[in-house]
């Protein structure tokens, strides 16, 4: 299968490397010229769960890519519009497009650019770190759980399901929304609180008050999901939080990395979106609203957007 990874940062590169190791013909599409050059010159250095690999991949800007069967959108949600515009030629030529981003509402963002019969949406379950230009790492085998809304897209989607030692494309239309909301609950807690505290995950793990706060934030998200008709569950989220704190203490949450790098965060598609939907549904979300406001203020201050 020919797969274009649209957005080849740490996670996108790790997903691309994993899918290539599984036997797919993968291209990395990004605007980071230095990273792409390193991949083209030396292959993608990928420290996977089973050891180090050098994966030969072609990396280029999206508009320079070859025809693909599937495009997997891996950019930050705030970069979705620009990324999809850059891939317009591929979309017009009939490529299926799958959002595998963090946050909520990604399927609606794609719908502005992708015909409904070509639109898939899902959620990536895979931690990743950027070590150097052309060099990424992930501690676990990855997975994308995905589905579709349109009947024609659903029929086509099943062709992309695959499983290997390194990566699984899990076609599960009955579970996709549940997984997306449960991942959002995890990220609203871990990412937003970490972005404000400035510490590694172990900073949260070592504080009972912090652990309780993160769980309370996540609980609000699950409550909104259930009110919207999505059968999200609390315990899997709590288990995911506990596992992350126990095993990934040295990790810096991606939103904290964005704050430190003075880059836009995904707070609008996480806590802010939860608060917006909660207000519409009559579900209180005071913690998510507060975190959305505070992270936005912090990001604006660091980027000189305050007056």
Coordinates of C-alpha atoms in Angstrom, one line a residue:
X1 CA 0.0 0.0 0.0
X2 CA 1.2 3.5 -0.8
X3 CA 0.9 5.8 2.2
X4 CA 1.8 9.5 2.5
X5 CA 2.4 10.8 6.0
X6 CA 1.2 14.4 6.0
X7 CA 3.1 16.0 8.9
X8 CA 6.4 14.2 9.6
X9 CA 7.3 15.5 13.0
X10 CA 8.3 13.1 15.8
X11 CA 5.0 11.1 15.8
X12 CA 4.4 11.3 12.0
X13 CA 7.9 10.1 11.3
X14 CA 7.6 7.2 13.9
X15 CA 4.2 6.2 12.3
X16 CA 5.8 6.4 8.8
X17 CA 8.8 4.4 9.9
X18 CA 6.6 1.7 11.5
X19 CA 4.4 1.4 8.5
X20 CA 7.4 1.1 6.2
X21 CA 8.8 -1.7 8.4
X22 CA 5.5 -3.4 8.0
X23 CA 6.0 -3.5 4.2
X24 CA 4.2 -0.4 3.0
X25 CA 5.5 2.1 0.4
X26 CA 5.7 5.2 2.6
X27 CA 6.6 8.8 1.9
X28 CA 7.1 11.5 4.6
X29 CA 5.6 14.9 3.7
X30 CA 6.6 17.9 5.7
X31 CA 8.0 21.5 5.4
X32 CA 11.0 20.9 7.7
X33 CA 13.6 20.9 5.0
X34 CA 16.5 20.0 7.3
X35 CA 14.6 16.9 8.6
X36 CA 13.6 15.8 5.2
X37 CA 17.2 16.2 3.9
X38 CA 18.5 14.0 6.7
X39 CA 16.0 11.3 6.0
X40 CA 16.7 11.4 2.2
X41 CA 20.5 11.4 2.8
X42 CA 20.7 8.7 5.6
X43 CA 17.3 7.1 5.9
X44 CA 15.1 7.5 8.9
X45 CA 16.8 6.5 12.1
X46 CA 14.0 4.9 14.1
X47 CA 14.6 3.6 17.6
X48 CA 11.6 1.2 17.9
X49 CA 10.5 -1.1 20.7
X50 CA 12.5 -4.0 19.1
X51 CA 15.7 -1.9 18.6
X52 CA 17.2 0.5 16.2
X53 CA 16.4 0.6 12.5
X54 CA 17.5 2.7 9.5
X55 CA 14.4 2.9 7.3
X56 CA 15.0 4.1 3.7
X57 CA 12.2 6.6 3.0
X58 CA 11.6 9.4 0.5
X59 CA 10.8 12.7 2.2
X60 CA 9.5 15.8 0.5
X61 CA 7.0 18.7 0.6
X62 CA 3.4 17.5 0.2
X63 CA 3.0 19.1 -3.3
X64 CA 6.1 17.2 -4.5
X65 CA 4.8 13.7 -3.4
X66 CA 3.8 10.8 -5.6
X67 CA 0.3 9.4 -6.0
X68 CA -0.9 7.6 -2.8
X69 CA -3.6 5.2 -1.8
X70 CA -3.9 6.7 1.7
X71 CA -2.8 10.0 3.2
X72 CA -2.5 10.0 7.0
X73 CA -2.8 13.5 8.5
X74 CA -0.4 13.8 11.5
X75 CA 0.1 17.6 11.8
X76 CA -1.0 19.6 14.9
X77 CA -4.7 20.5 14.6
X78 CA -3.8 24.1 14.2
X79 CA -1.9 23.2 11.0
X80 CA -4.6 21.1 9.4
X81 CA -5.8 23.8 7.0
X82 CA -2.4 24.6 5.5
X83 CA -1.5 20.9 5.3
X84 CA -4.6 19.9 3.5
X85 CA -4.3 22.8 1.1
X86 CA -0.8 21.6 0.3
X87 CA -2.1 18.1 -0.5
X88 CA -5.0 19.2 -2.7
X89 CA -3.6 17.6 -5.8
X90 CA -3.5 14.2 -4.1
X91 CA -7.0 14.6 -2.7
X92 CA -8.4 15.6 -6.1
X93 CA -6.8 12.5 -7.6
X94 CA -8.8 10.3 -5.2
X95 CA -6.5 9.5 -2.3
X96 CA -8.3 8.5 0.9
X97 CA -7.4 10.9 3.7
X98 CA -7.3 9.8 7.4
X99 CA -7.0 12.2 10.3
X100 CA -5.0 10.5 13.0
X101 CA -4.4 13.6 15.1
X102 CA -4.9 14.5 18.7
X103 CA -8.0 16.4 19.8
X104 CA -11.7 16.5 18.9
X105 CA -13.5 17.6 15.7
X106 CA -10.8 16.6 13.2
X107 CA -13.3 14.8 11.0
X108 CA -15.2 18.1 10.6
X109 CA -12.0 20.0 9.7
X110 CA -11.2 17.4 7.0
X111 CA -14.7 17.7 5.6
X112 CA -13.9 21.2 4.4
X113 CA -11.2 19.8 2.1
X114 CA -12.0 16.1 1.5
X115 CA -15.0 14.6 -0.2
X116 CA -17.0 12.5 2.3
X117 CA -16.4 9.3 0.4
X118 CA -12.6 9.8 0.8
X119 CA -12.7 10.8 4.5
X120 CA -11.5 8.6 7.3
X121 CA -10.9 9.6 10.9
X122 CA -9.1 8.0 13.8
X123 CA -6.7 8.3 16.7
X124 CA -3.1 7.4 17.1
X125 CA -1.9 5.4 20.1
X126 CA 1.9 5.8 20.1
X127 CA 4.3 7.9 22.1
X128 CA 7.2 9.4 20.1
X129 CA 10.3 11.6 20.6
X130 CA 12.3 13.6 18.2
X131 CA 16.0 12.9 18.9
X132 CA 17.7 14.7 16.1
X133 CA 17.2 15.6 12.4
X134 CA 16.2 12.3 10.7
X135 CA 16.1 10.5 14.1
X136 CA 13.0 9.6 16.1
X137 CA 12.1 7.1 18.8
X138 CA 9.1 5.3 20.2
X139 CA 8.9 2.8 23.1
X140 CA 5.9 0.8 21.9
X141 CA 4.4 -0.6 18.8
X142 CA 1.9 1.9 17.4
X143 CA -1.8 1.7 16.5
X144 CA -4.4 3.9 14.7
X145 CA -8.0 3.1 15.4
X146 CA -10.1 4.5 12.6
X147 CA -13.5 4.6 11.1
X148 CA -15.7 6.7 8.7
X149 CA -19.1 8.3 8.5
X150 CA -20.0 7.9 4.9
X151 CA -21.1 4.5 3.6
X152 CA -18.8 4.6 0.6
X153 CA -15.8 5.6 2.8
X154 CA -16.7 2.8 5.2
X155 CA -16.6 0.2 2.4
X156 CA -13.3 1.5 1.2
X157 CA -11.8 1.8 4.7
X158 CA -11.7 -1.9 5.4
X159 CA -9.0 -2.3 2.6
X160 CA -6.6 -0.3 4.8
X161 CA -6.7 -2.5 7.9
X162 CA -3.5 -4.2 8.7
X163 CA -1.5 -5.5 11.6
X164 CA 2.2 -6.2 12.0
X165 CA 4.9 -6.3 14.7
X166 CA 5.5 -2.6 14.4
X167 CA 2.1 -1.0 13.6
X168 CA -1.6 -1.7 13.4
X169 CA -4.2 0.1 11.3
X170 CA -7.3 -1.0 13.3
X171 CA -10.5 -0.5 11.3
X172 CA -13.1 -0.3 14.1
X173 CA -15.9 2.1 13.2
X174 CA -17.9 1.0 16.3
X175 CA -15.0 2.1 18.6
X176 CA -13.3 5.0 16.8
X177 CA -15.2 7.7 18.5
X178 CA -14.8 6.1 21.9
X179 CA -11.0 5.8 21.5
X180 CA -10.8 9.4 20.2
X181 CA -12.7 10.8 23.2
X182 CA -10.8 8.7 25.7
X183 CA -7.5 9.8 24.2
X184 CA -8.7 13.4 24.4
X185 CA -9.5 12.9 28.1
X186 CA -6.0 11.7 28.7
X187 CA -4.5 14.6 26.8
X188 CA -6.6 17.2 28.4
X189 CA -5.4 16.1 31.8
X190 CA -1.7 15.2 31.1
X191 CA -0.9 17.8 28.4
X192 CA -2.6 20.9 29.7
X193 CA -1.5 20.5 33.3
X194 CA 2.1 19.7 32.2
X195 CA 2.1 22.7 30.0
X196 CA 1.4 24.9 33.0
X197 CA 3.6 23.2 35.5
X198 CA 6.6 23.0 33.2
X199 CA 7.6 19.6 34.5
X200 CA 8.1 16.1 33.2
X201 CA 5.4 13.5 33.8
X202 CA 7.1 12.4 37.0
X203 CA 6.3 15.9 38.4
X204 CA 2.6 15.0 38.2
X205 CA 3.2 11.4 39.3
X206 CA 5.0 12.5 42.5
X207 CA 2.1 14.7 43.7
X208 CA -1.2 13.3 44.9
X209 CA -2.9 16.6 44.3
X210 CA -1.6 16.7 40.7
X211 CA -2.8 13.1 40.1
X212 CA -6.2 14.0 41.4
X213 CA -6.4 17.1 39.3
X214 CA -5.4 15.3 36.1
X215 CA -8.1 12.6 36.8
X216 CA -10.7 15.2 37.5
X217 CA -10.0 17.0 34.3
X218 CA -10.2 13.7 32.4
X219 CA -13.5 12.9 34.1
X220 CA -15.1 16.1 32.8
X221 CA -14.1 15.0 29.2
X222 CA -15.6 11.6 29.6
X223 CA -18.8 13.1 31.0
X224 CA -19.1 15.4 27.9
X225 CA -18.5 12.4 25.6
X226 CA -21.2 10.4 27.2
X227 CA -23.7 13.3 27.1
X228 CA -23.0 13.5 23.4
X229 CA -23.9 9.8 22.9
X230 CA -20.3 8.4 22.8
X231 CA -20.0 5.5 25.1
X232 CA -16.6 6.5 26.5
X233 CA -15.6 4.9 29.8
X234 CA -13.8 6.4 32.8
X235 CA -11.7 3.4 34.0
X236 CA -9.7 2.9 30.7
X237 CA -8.7 6.6 30.9
X238 CA -7.7 6.4 34.5
X239 CA -5.7 3.2 33.7
X240 CA -3.9 5.0 30.8
X241 CA -3.1 8.0 33.1
X242 CA -1.7 5.7 35.8
X243 CA 0.4 3.7 33.3
X244 CA 1.8 6.8 31.7
X245 CA 2.8 8.2 35.1
X246 CA 4.4 5.0 36.2
X247 CA 6.3 4.2 33.0
X248 CA 7.0 7.5 31.2
X249 CA 8.1 9.8 34.1
X250 CA 11.0 11.2 32.1
X251 CA 8.8 12.2 29.2
X252 CA 7.8 15.8 28.5
X253 CA 4.2 16.1 27.3
X254 CA 3.8 17.4 23.7
X255 CA 2.0 20.5 24.8
X256 CA 4.8 21.4 27.2
X257 CA 7.3 20.9 24.3
X258 CA 5.2 23.3 22.2
X259 CA 5.1 25.9 25.0
X260 CA 8.9 25.7 25.5
X261 CA 9.4 25.9 21.7
X262 CA 7.0 28.9 21.5
X263 CA 4.8 27.0 19.1
X264 CA 1.0 27.1 18.9
X265 CA -0.6 24.4 21.1
X266 CA -3.5 22.1 20.5
X267 CA -5.5 23.5 23.4
X268 CA -8.3 24.7 21.1
X269 CA -9.1 21.1 20.0
X270 CA -8.7 19.7 23.5
X271 CA -9.8 21.5 26.7
X272 CA -11.4 24.5 24.8
X273 CA -13.4 22.2 22.6
X274 CA -14.5 20.1 25.6
X275 CA -15.7 23.3 27.3
X276 CA -17.5 24.4 24.2
X277 CA -19.3 21.1 23.8
X278 CA -20.0 20.9 27.5
X279 CA -21.7 24.2 27.4
X280 CA -23.9 23.1 24.5
X281 CA -24.8 19.9 26.3
X282 CA -25.3 21.4 29.8
X283 CA -22.3 19.5 31.2
X284 CA -20.1 21.5 33.6
X285 CA -16.5 21.7 32.6
X286 CA -14.9 24.3 34.9
X287 CA -11.5 22.6 35.0
X288 CA -11.2 22.3 31.2
X289 CA -12.4 25.9 30.8
X290 CA -9.8 27.1 33.3
X291 CA -7.0 25.1 31.7
X292 CA -7.9 26.3 28.2
X293 CA -7.8 29.9 29.4
X294 CA -4.5 29.5 31.3
X295 CA -2.7 27.6 28.5
X296 CA -3.8 30.2 25.9
X297 CA -2.7 33.1 28.1
X298 CA 0.7 31.4 28.8
X299 CA 1.2 30.7 25.1
X300 CA 0.2 34.2 24.1
X301 CA 2.5 35.8 26.7
X302 CA 5.5 33.7 25.5
X303 CA 4.8 34.6 21.9
X304 CA 4.3 38.3 22.6
X305 CA 0.6 38.4 21.8
X306 CA -0.5 40.2 25.0
X307 CA -0.9 43.9 25.2

